[in-house]
Amino acid sequence: DTWLSSEPLRAALAAASARVDAVRFRPQRGHVAEPRIRQPIKRTLLMRVFPGTSPERIAQFDADMCRMPDHIGAIRNWAYSHTDPGLQPTQWTHVWEQEYEKLEGLQGDYMLHAYHWGYIDRYYDIESGCRIVDPHLAHVFYRAEGDGTFLG
């Protein structure tokens, strides 16, 4: 896409931040429960699974991540993807997108949920023998100005 290589865009982003990352991906799993959500909180997490992690462990991680919305009702719409380095070179391997009705859904219901801390966190915890995710993450969220989902 030409917008990504636009010099004015790159200059504006560089001036506004210390680092700019771009990823390209095709959503692989997801669900839109609330397509007409009003001004959702849009959250995106970019992460990197360590090189050399077995395909079986990655598949289990993917399945466990995608079960989060079954346990955390505040996640209204979501998509989970692997990045495609063939489309855009990147250090990131996974993209986890969610939409919430309220900020409390992200900061409370999601971040403090037992499934998140008691089950998923093992993949991220540096003291866990199950860790496969690099601790350097990109976590971005904002309230959308418009209505409707961005995920489908």
PDB file of N, CA and C in Angstrom, residues 51-137:
ATOM      1  N   PRO A  51      11.874 -17.412  18.555  1.00  0.00           N
ATOM      2  CA  PRO A  51      12.274 -18.319  17.461  1.00  0.00           C
ATOM      3  C   PRO A  51      12.635 -19.692  18.047  1.00  0.00           C
ATOM      4  N   GLY A  52      12.333 -20.720  17.309  1.00  0.00           N
ATOM      5  CA  GLY A  52      12.632 -22.077  17.758  1.00  0.00           C
ATOM      6  C   GLY A  52      11.531 -22.721  18.580  1.00  0.00           C
ATOM      7  N   THR A  53      10.475 -21.965  18.906  1.00  0.00           N
ATOM      8  CA  THR A  53       9.347 -22.544  19.628  1.00  0.00           C
ATOM      9  C   THR A  53       8.669 -23.553  18.714  1.00  0.00           C
ATOM     10  N   SER A  54       8.364 -24.720  19.245  1.00  0.00           N
ATOM     11  CA  SER A  54       7.790 -25.781  18.410  1.00  0.00           C
ATOM     12  C   SER A  54       6.413 -25.384  17.879  1.00  0.00           C
ATOM     13  N   PRO A  55       6.073 -25.859  16.697  1.00  0.00           N
ATOM     14  CA  PRO A  55       4.737 -25.584  16.141  1.00  0.00           C
ATOM     15  C   PRO A  55       3.607 -26.057  17.063  1.00  0.00           C
ATOM     16  N   GLU A  56       3.831 -27.140  17.793  1.00  0.00           N
ATOM     17  CA  GLU A  56       2.801 -27.646  18.711  1.00  0.00           C
ATOM     18  C   GLU A  56       2.565 -26.666  19.864  1.00  0.00           C
ATOM     19  N   ARG A  57       3.639 -26.104  20.416  1.00  0.00           N
ATOM     20  CA  ARG A  57       3.493 -25.124  21.514  1.00  0.00           C
ATOM     21  C   ARG A  57       2.835 -23.856  21.002  1.00  0.00           C
ATOM     22  N   ILE A  58       3.183 -23.442  19.801  1.00  0.00           N
ATOM     23  CA  ILE A  58       2.557 -22.252  19.220  1.00  0.00           C
ATOM     24  C   ILE A  58       1.069 -22.510  18.995  1.00  0.00           C
ATOM     25  N   ALA A  59       0.724 -23.670  18.498  1.00  0.00           N
ATOM     26  CA  ALA A  59      -0.694 -24.006  18.267  1.00  0.00           C
ATOM     27  C   ALA A  59      -1.470 -24.010  19.586  1.00  0.00           C
ATOM     28  N   GLN A  60      -0.868 -24.520  20.673  1.00  0.00           N
ATOM     29  CA  GLN A  60      -1.530 -24.522  21.980  1.00  0.00           C
ATOM     30  C   GLN A  60      -1.700 -23.102  22.499  1.00  0.00           C
ATOM     31  N   PHE A  61      -0.656 -22.287  22.344  1.00  0.00           N
ATOM     32  CA  PHE A  61      -0.720 -20.876  22.735  1.00  0.00           C
ATOM     33  C   PHE A  61      -1.846 -20.170  21.966  1.00  0.00           C
ATOM     34  N   ASP A  62      -1.892 -20.359  20.663  1.00  0.00           N
ATOM     35  CA  ASP A  62      -2.934 -19.752  19.837  1.00  0.00           C
ATOM     36  C   ASP A  62      -4.319 -20.161  20.329  1.00  0.00           C
ATOM     37  N   ALA A  63      -4.502 -21.441  20.576  1.00  0.00           N
ATOM     38  CA  ALA A  63      -5.813 -21.936  21.028  1.00  0.00           C
ATOM     39  C   ALA A  63      -6.183 -21.343  22.387  1.00  0.00           C
ATOM     40  N   ASP A  64      -5.219 -21.288  23.303  1.00  0.00           N
ATOM     41  CA  ASP A  64      -5.488 -20.731  24.631  1.00  0.00           C
ATOM     42  C   ASP A  64      -5.814 -19.247  24.553  1.00  0.00           C
ATOM     43  N   MET A  65      -5.087 -18.508  23.720  1.00  0.00           N
ATOM     44  CA  MET A  65      -5.374 -17.078  23.549  1.00  0.00           C
ATOM     45  C   MET A  65      -6.787 -16.880  22.996  1.00  0.00           C
ATOM     46  N   CYS A  66      -7.159 -17.690  22.033  1.00  0.00           N
ATOM     47  CA  CYS A  66      -8.468 -17.536  21.390  1.00  0.00           C
ATOM     48  C   CYS A  66      -9.626 -17.986  22.271  1.00  0.00           C
ATOM     49  N   ARG A  67      -9.333 -18.648  23.373  1.00  0.00           N
ATOM     50  CA  ARG A  67     -10.385 -19.019  24.328  1.00  0.00           C
ATOM     51  C   ARG A  67     -10.665 -17.899  25.332  1.00  0.00           C
ATOM     52  N   MET A  68      -9.828 -16.877  25.358  1.00  0.00           N
ATOM     53  CA  MET A  68     -10.047 -15.795  26.324  1.00  0.00           C
ATOM     54  C   MET A  68     -11.437 -15.180  26.233  1.00  0.00           C
ATOM     55  N   PRO A  69     -11.951 -14.876  25.036  1.00  0.00           N
ATOM     56  CA  PRO A  69     -13.292 -14.274  24.982  1.00  0.00           C
ATOM     57  C   PRO A  69     -14.390 -15.187  25.539  1.00  0.00           C
ATOM     58  N   ASP A  70     -14.164 -16.493  25.575  1.00  0.00           N
ATOM     59  CA  ASP A  70     -15.142 -17.406  26.179  1.00  0.00           C
ATOM     60  C   ASP A  70     -15.227 -17.201  27.689  1.00  0.00           C
ATOM     61  N   HIS A  71     -14.168 -16.692  28.285  1.00  0.00           N
ATOM     62  CA  HIS A  71     -14.093 -16.496  29.730  1.00  0.00           C
ATOM     63  C   HIS A  71     -14.275 -15.042  30.148  1.00  0.00           C
ATOM     64  N   ILE A  72     -13.945 -14.110  29.265  1.00  0.00           N
ATOM     65  CA  ILE A  72     -13.943 -12.688  29.604  1.00  0.00           C
ATOM     66  C   ILE A  72     -14.991 -11.978  28.744  1.00  0.00           C
ATOM     67  N   GLY A  73     -16.168 -11.822  29.297  1.00  0.00           N
ATOM     68  CA  GLY A  73     -17.298 -11.267  28.550  1.00  0.00           C
ATOM     69  C   GLY A  73     -17.127  -9.828  28.092  1.00  0.00           C
ATOM     70  N   ALA A  74     -16.228  -9.079  28.720  1.00  0.00           N
ATOM     71  CA  ALA A  74     -16.024  -7.683  28.322  1.00  0.00           C
ATOM     72  C   ALA A  74     -15.409  -7.565  26.931  1.00  0.00           C
ATOM     73  N   ILE A  75     -14.777  -8.622  26.431  1.00  0.00           N
ATOM     74  CA  ILE A  75     -14.244  -8.614  25.071  1.00  0.00           C
ATOM     75  C   ILE A  75     -15.431  -8.775  24.132  1.00  0.00           C
ATOM     76  N   ARG A  76     -15.811  -7.692  23.466  1.00  0.00           N
ATOM     77  CA  ARG A  76     -17.002  -7.721  22.622  1.00  0.00           C
ATOM     78  C   ARG A  76     -16.696  -8.246  21.226  1.00  0.00           C
ATOM     79  N   ASN A  77     -15.604  -7.778  20.624  1.00  0.00           N
ATOM     80  CA  ASN A  77     -15.195  -8.197  19.288  1.00  0.00           C
ATOM     81  C   ASN A  77     -13.699  -8.462  19.344  1.00  0.00           C
ATOM     82  N   TRP A  78     -13.244  -9.429  18.550  1.00  0.00           N
ATOM     83  CA  TRP A  78     -11.816  -9.742  18.616  1.00  0.00           C
ATOM     84  C   TRP A  78     -11.323 -10.396  17.340  1.00  0.00           C
ATOM     85  N   ALA A  79     -10.026 -10.303  17.140  1.00  0.00           N
ATOM     86  CA  ALA A  79      -9.349 -10.980  16.035  1.00  0.00           C
ATOM     87  C   ALA A  79      -7.951 -11.368  16.509  1.00  0.00           C
ATOM     88  N   TYR A  80      -7.491 -12.513  16.055  1.00  0.00           N
ATOM     89  CA  TYR A  80      -6.182 -13.042  16.435  1.00  0.00           C
ATOM     90  C   TYR A  80      -5.478 -13.495  15.166  1.00  0.00           C
ATOM     91  N   SER A  81      -4.236 -13.064  15.012  1.00  0.00           N
ATOM     92  CA  SER A  81      -3.537 -13.303  13.755  1.00  0.00           C
ATOM     93  C   SER A  81      -2.058 -13.562  13.974  1.00  0.00           C
ATOM     94  N   HIS A  82      -1.467 -14.229  13.012  1.00  0.00           N
ATOM     95  CA  HIS A  82      -0.016 -14.279  12.886  1.00  0.00           C
ATOM     96  C   HIS A  82       0.347 -13.213  11.862  1.00  0.00           C
ATOM     97  N   THR A  83       1.463 -12.540  12.081  1.00  0.00           N
ATOM     98  CA  THR A  83       1.892 -11.564  11.085  1.00  0.00           C
ATOM     99  C   THR A  83       2.378 -12.307   9.847  1.00  0.00           C
ATOM    100  N   ASP A  84       2.463 -11.568   8.763  1.00  0.00           N
ATOM    101  CA  ASP A  84       2.949 -12.139   7.506  1.00  0.00           C
ATOM    102  C   ASP A  84       4.189 -11.367   7.077  1.00  0.00           C
ATOM    103  N   PRO A  85       5.395 -11.863   7.457  1.00  0.00           N
ATOM    104  CA  PRO A  85       6.616 -11.140   7.105  1.00  0.00           C
ATOM    105  C   PRO A  85       6.839 -11.032   5.600  1.00  0.00           C
ATOM    106  N   GLY A  86       6.156 -11.861   4.825  1.00  0.00           N
ATOM    107  CA  GLY A  86       6.244 -11.750   3.377  1.00  0.00           C
ATOM    108  C   GLY A  86       5.565 -10.486   2.857  1.00  0.00           C
ATOM    109  N   LEU A  87       4.570 -10.004   3.593  1.00  0.00           N
ATOM    110  CA  LEU A  87       3.881  -8.766   3.232  1.00  0.00           C
ATOM    111  C   LEU A  87       4.600  -7.539   3.785  1.00  0.00           C
ATOM    112  N   GLN A  88       5.151  -7.675   5.001  1.00  0.00           N
ATOM    113  CA  GLN A  88       5.843  -6.567   5.666  1.00  0.00           C
ATOM    114  C   GLN A  88       6.839  -7.170   6.662  1.00  0.00           C
ATOM    115  N   PRO A  89       8.133  -6.994   6.448  1.00  0.00           N
ATOM    116  CA  PRO A  89       9.107  -7.518   7.419  1.00  0.00           C
ATOM    117  C   PRO A  89       8.853  -6.920   8.805  1.00  0.00           C
ATOM    118  N   THR A  90       8.907  -7.752   9.834  1.00  0.00           N
ATOM    119  CA  THR A  90       8.623  -7.305  11.195  1.00  0.00           C
ATOM    120  C   THR A  90       9.230  -8.270  12.202  1.00  0.00           C
ATOM    121  N   GLN A  91       9.491  -7.764  13.391  1.00  0.00           N
ATOM    122  CA  GLN A  91       9.932  -8.615  14.485  1.00  0.00           C
ATOM    123  C   GLN A  91       8.748  -9.319  15.156  1.00  0.00           C
ATOM    124  N   TRP A  92       7.552  -8.764  15.010  1.00  0.00           N
ATOM    125  CA  TRP A  92       6.359  -9.297  15.673  1.00  0.00           C
ATOM    126  C   TRP A  92       5.866 -10.556  14.956  1.00  0.00           C
ATOM    127  N   THR A  93       5.342 -11.497  15.728  1.00  0.00           N
ATOM    128  CA  THR A  93       4.816 -12.732  15.147  1.00  0.00           C
ATOM    129  C   THR A  93       3.295 -12.849  15.282  1.00  0.00           C
ATOM    130  N   HIS A  94       2.717 -12.166  16.268  1.00  0.00           N
ATOM    131  CA  HIS A  94       1.289 -12.305  16.558  1.00  0.00           C
ATOM    132  C   HIS A  94       0.649 -10.943  16.793  1.00  0.00           C
ATOM    133  N   VAL A  95      -0.646 -10.854  16.446  1.00  0.00           N
ATOM    134  CA  VAL A  95      -1.451  -9.658  16.673  1.00  0.00           C
ATOM    135  C   VAL A  95      -2.741 -10.097  17.361  1.00  0.00           C
ATOM    136  N   TRP A  96      -3.058  -9.486  18.503  1.00  0.00           N
ATOM    137  CA  TRP A  96      -4.252  -9.810  19.281  1.00  0.00           C
ATOM    138  C   TRP A  96      -5.036  -8.510  19.420  1.00  0.00           C
ATOM    139  N   GLU A  97      -6.169  -8.432  18.726  1.00  0.00           N
ATOM    140  CA  GLU A  97      -6.996  -7.229  18.715  1.00  0.00           C
ATOM    141  C   GLU A  97      -8.300  -7.493  19.462  1.00  0.00           C
ATOM    142  N   GLN A  98      -8.722  -6.498  20.231  1.00  0.00           N
ATOM    143  CA  GLN A  98     -10.002  -6.604  20.912  1.00  0.00           C
ATOM    144  C   GLN A  98     -10.710  -5.257  20.881  1.00  0.00           C
ATOM    145  N   GLU A  99     -12.015  -5.317  21.070  1.00  0.00           N
ATOM    146  CA  GLU A  99     -12.827  -4.122  21.239  1.00  0.00           C
ATOM    147  C   GLU A  99     -13.683  -4.291  22.484  1.00  0.00           C
ATOM    148  N   TYR A 100     -13.779  -3.208  23.248  1.00  0.00           N
ATOM    149  CA  TYR A 100     -14.524  -3.179  24.505  1.00  0.00           C
ATOM    150  C   TYR A 100     -15.506  -2.022  24.471  1.00  0.00           C
ATOM    151  N   GLU A 101     -16.607  -2.168  25.206  1.00  0.00           N
ATOM    152  CA  GLU A 101     -17.560  -1.068  25.324  1.00  0.00           C
ATOM    153  C   GLU A 101     -17.002   0.053  26.180  1.00  0.00           C
ATOM    154  N   LYS A 102     -16.290  -0.322  27.253  1.00  0.00           N
ATOM    155  CA  LYS A 102     -15.784   0.654  28.219  1.00  0.00           C
ATOM    156  C   LYS A 102     -14.328   0.356  28.532  1.00  0.00           C
ATOM    157  N   LEU A 103     -13.602   1.375  28.944  1.00  0.00           N
ATOM    158  CA  LEU A 103     -12.212   1.216  29.333  1.00  0.00           C
ATOM    159  C   LEU A 103     -12.071   0.231  30.496  1.00  0.00           C
ATOM    160  N   GLU A 104     -13.037   0.207  31.388  1.00  0.00           N
ATOM    161  CA  GLU A 104     -13.012  -0.715  32.518  1.00  0.00           C
ATOM    162  C   GLU A 104     -12.999  -2.178  32.058  1.00  0.00           C
ATOM    163  N   GLY A 105     -13.582  -2.432  30.889  1.00  0.00           N
ATOM    164  CA  GLY A 105     -13.567  -3.787  30.345  1.00  0.00           C
ATOM    165  C   GLY A 105     -12.162  -4.256  30.058  1.00  0.00           C
ATOM    166  N   LEU A 106     -11.325  -3.355  29.553  1.00  0.00           N
ATOM    167  CA  LEU A 106      -9.921  -3.681  29.281  1.00  0.00           C
ATOM    168  C   LEU A 106      -9.102  -3.665  30.565  1.00  0.00           C
ATOM    169  N   GLN A 107      -9.158  -2.568  31.299  1.00  0.00           N
ATOM    170  CA  GLN A 107      -8.287  -2.406  32.455  1.00  0.00           C
ATOM    171  C   GLN A 107      -8.714  -3.220  33.664  1.00  0.00           C
ATOM    172  N   GLY A 108      -9.980  -3.580  33.738  1.00  0.00           N
ATOM    173  CA  GLY A 108     -10.472  -4.355  34.868  1.00  0.00           C
ATOM    174  C   GLY A 108     -10.774  -5.792  34.487  1.00  0.00           C
ATOM    175  N   ASP A 109     -11.895  -5.967  33.798  1.00  0.00           N
ATOM    176  CA  ASP A 109     -12.363  -7.316  33.471  1.00  0.00           C
ATOM    177  C   ASP A 109     -11.295  -8.156  32.782  1.00  0.00           C
ATOM    178  N   TYR A 110     -10.631  -7.595  31.780  1.00  0.00           N
ATOM    179  CA  TYR A 110      -9.636  -8.350  31.018  1.00  0.00           C
ATOM    180  C   TYR A 110      -8.333  -8.512  31.800  1.00  0.00           C
ATOM    181  N   MET A 111      -7.746  -7.392  32.189  1.00  0.00           N
ATOM    182  CA  MET A 111      -6.416  -7.430  32.803  1.00  0.00           C
ATOM    183  C   MET A 111      -6.396  -8.161  34.149  1.00  0.00           C
ATOM    184  N   LEU A 112      -7.502  -8.153  34.861  1.00  0.00           N
ATOM    185  CA  LEU A 112      -7.531  -8.756  36.187  1.00  0.00           C
ATOM    186  C   LEU A 112      -8.219 -10.123  36.225  1.00  0.00           C
ATOM    187  N   HIS A 113      -8.647 -10.625  35.093  1.00  0.00           N
ATOM    188  CA  HIS A 113      -9.399 -11.883  35.063  1.00  0.00           C
ATOM    189  C   HIS A 113      -8.514 -13.082  35.407  1.00  0.00           C
ATOM    190  N   ALA A 114      -9.080 -14.041  36.101  1.00  0.00           N
ATOM    191  CA  ALA A 114      -8.338 -15.243  36.518  1.00  0.00           C
ATOM    192  C   ALA A 114      -7.810 -16.039  35.329  1.00  0.00           C
ATOM    193  N   TYR A 115      -8.548 -16.091  34.233  1.00  0.00           N
ATOM    194  CA  TYR A 115      -8.055 -16.823  33.061  1.00  0.00           C
ATOM    195  C   TYR A 115      -6.793 -16.158  32.515  1.00  0.00           C
ATOM    196  N   HIS A 116      -6.784 -14.835  32.501  1.00  0.00           N
ATOM    197  CA  HIS A 116      -5.633 -14.090  32.015  1.00  0.00           C
ATOM    198  C   HIS A 116      -4.415 -14.329  32.906  1.00  0.00           C
ATOM    199  N   TRP A 117      -4.563 -14.106  34.210  1.00  0.00           N
ATOM    200  CA  TRP A 117      -3.421 -14.222  35.125  1.00  0.00           C
ATOM    201  C   TRP A 117      -3.103 -15.656  35.505  1.00  0.00           C
ATOM    202  N   GLY A 118      -4.099 -16.505  35.615  1.00  0.00           N
ATOM    203  CA  GLY A 118      -3.870 -17.858  36.079  1.00  0.00           C
ATOM    204  C   GLY A 118      -3.543 -18.860  34.989  1.00  0.00           C
ATOM    205  N   TYR A 119      -3.843 -18.502  33.747  1.00  0.00           N
ATOM    206  CA  TYR A 119      -3.650 -19.475  32.671  1.00  0.00           C
ATOM    207  C   TYR A 119      -2.788 -18.932  31.536  1.00  0.00           C
ATOM    208  N   ILE A 120      -3.132 -17.773  31.026  1.00  0.00           N
ATOM    209  CA  ILE A 120      -2.413 -17.201  29.877  1.00  0.00           C
ATOM    210  C   ILE A 120      -1.054 -16.641  30.277  1.00  0.00           C
ATOM    211  N   ASP A 121      -0.963 -16.070  31.457  1.00  0.00           N
ATOM    212  CA  ASP A 121       0.273 -15.397  31.876  1.00  0.00           C
ATOM    213  C   ASP A 121       1.503 -16.302  31.841  1.00  0.00           C
ATOM    214  N   ARG A 122       1.332 -17.589  31.962  1.00  0.00           N
ATOM    215  CA  ARG A 122       2.480 -18.512  31.947  1.00  0.00           C
ATOM    216  C   ARG A 122       3.281 -18.425  30.655  1.00  0.00           C
ATOM    217  N   TYR A 123       2.632 -18.052  29.567  1.00  0.00           N
ATOM    218  CA  TYR A 123       3.331 -17.926  28.289  1.00  0.00           C
ATOM    219  C   TYR A 123       4.230 -16.678  28.239  1.00  0.00           C
ATOM    220  N   TYR A 124       3.958 -15.719  29.122  1.00  0.00           N
ATOM    221  CA  TYR A 124       4.663 -14.438  29.148  1.00  0.00           C
ATOM    222  C   TYR A 124       5.615 -14.293  30.336  1.00  0.00           C
ATOM    223  N   ASP A 125       5.360 -15.019  31.396  1.00  0.00           N
ATOM    224  CA  ASP A 125       6.068 -14.855  32.669  1.00  0.00           C
ATOM    225  C   ASP A 125       7.514 -15.340  32.567  1.00  0.00           C
ATOM    226  N   ILE A 126       8.472 -14.444  32.869  1.00  0.00           N
ATOM    227  CA  ILE A 126       9.887 -14.808  32.748  1.00  0.00           C
ATOM    228  C   ILE A 126      10.297 -15.875  33.754  1.00  0.00           C
ATOM    229  N   GLU A 127       9.497 -16.099  34.789  1.00  0.00           N
ATOM    230  CA  GLU A 127       9.803 -17.131  35.779  1.00  0.00           C
ATOM    231  C   GLU A 127       9.102 -18.454  35.493  1.00  0.00           C
ATOM    232  N   SER A 128       8.348 -18.508  34.413  1.00  0.00           N
ATOM    233  CA  SER A 128       7.595 -19.712  34.081  1.00  0.00           C
ATOM    234  C   SER A 128       8.376 -20.595  33.107  1.00  0.00           C
ATOM    235  N   GLY A 129       8.344 -21.863  33.326  1.00  0.00           N
ATOM    236  CA  GLY A 129       8.953 -22.799  32.392  1.00  0.00           C
ATOM    237  C   GLY A 129       8.170 -22.943  31.093  1.00  0.00           C
ATOM    238  N   CYS A 130       7.001 -22.327  31.042  1.00  0.00           N
ATOM    239  CA  CYS A 130       6.147 -22.382  29.845  1.00  0.00           C
ATOM    240  C   CYS A 130       6.294 -21.143  28.971  1.00  0.00           C
ATOM    241  N   ARG A 131       7.142 -20.211  29.354  1.00  0.00           N
ATOM    242  CA  ARG A 131       7.254 -18.937  28.616  1.00  0.00           C
ATOM    243  C   ARG A 131       7.717 -19.173  27.192  1.00  0.00           C
ATOM    244  N   ILE A 132       6.986 -18.561  26.249  1.00  0.00           N
ATOM    245  CA  ILE A 132       7.383 -18.601  24.838  1.00  0.00           C
ATOM    246  C   ILE A 132       7.324 -17.223  24.195  1.00  0.00           C
ATOM    247  N   VAL A 133       6.796 -16.216  24.935  1.00  0.00           N
ATOM    248  CA  VAL A 133       6.615 -14.878  24.386  1.00  0.00           C
ATOM    249  C   VAL A 133       7.684 -13.937  24.939  1.00  0.00           C
ATOM    250  N   ASP A 134       8.325 -13.218  24.037  1.00  0.00           N
ATOM    251  CA  ASP A 134       9.314 -12.202  24.400  1.00  0.00           C
ATOM    252  C   ASP A 134       8.643 -11.171  25.308  1.00  0.00           C
ATOM    253  N   PRO A 135       9.310 -10.728  26.379  1.00  0.00           N
ATOM    254  CA  PRO A 135       8.674  -9.762  27.283  1.00  0.00           C
ATOM    255  C   PRO A 135       8.524  -8.357  26.693  1.00  0.00           C
ATOM    256  N   HIS A 136       9.163  -8.066  25.584  1.00  0.00           N
ATOM    257  CA  HIS A 136       8.996  -6.770  24.932  1.00  0.00           C
ATOM    258  C   HIS A 136       7.755  -6.819  24.044  1.00  0.00           C
ATOM    259  N   LEU A 137       6.736  -6.083  24.435  1.00  0.00           N
ATOM    260  CA  LEU A 137       5.445  -6.085  23.757  1.00  0.00           C
ATOM    261  C   LEU A 137       5.108  -4.684  23.272  1.00  0.00           C
TER     262      LEU A 137
END
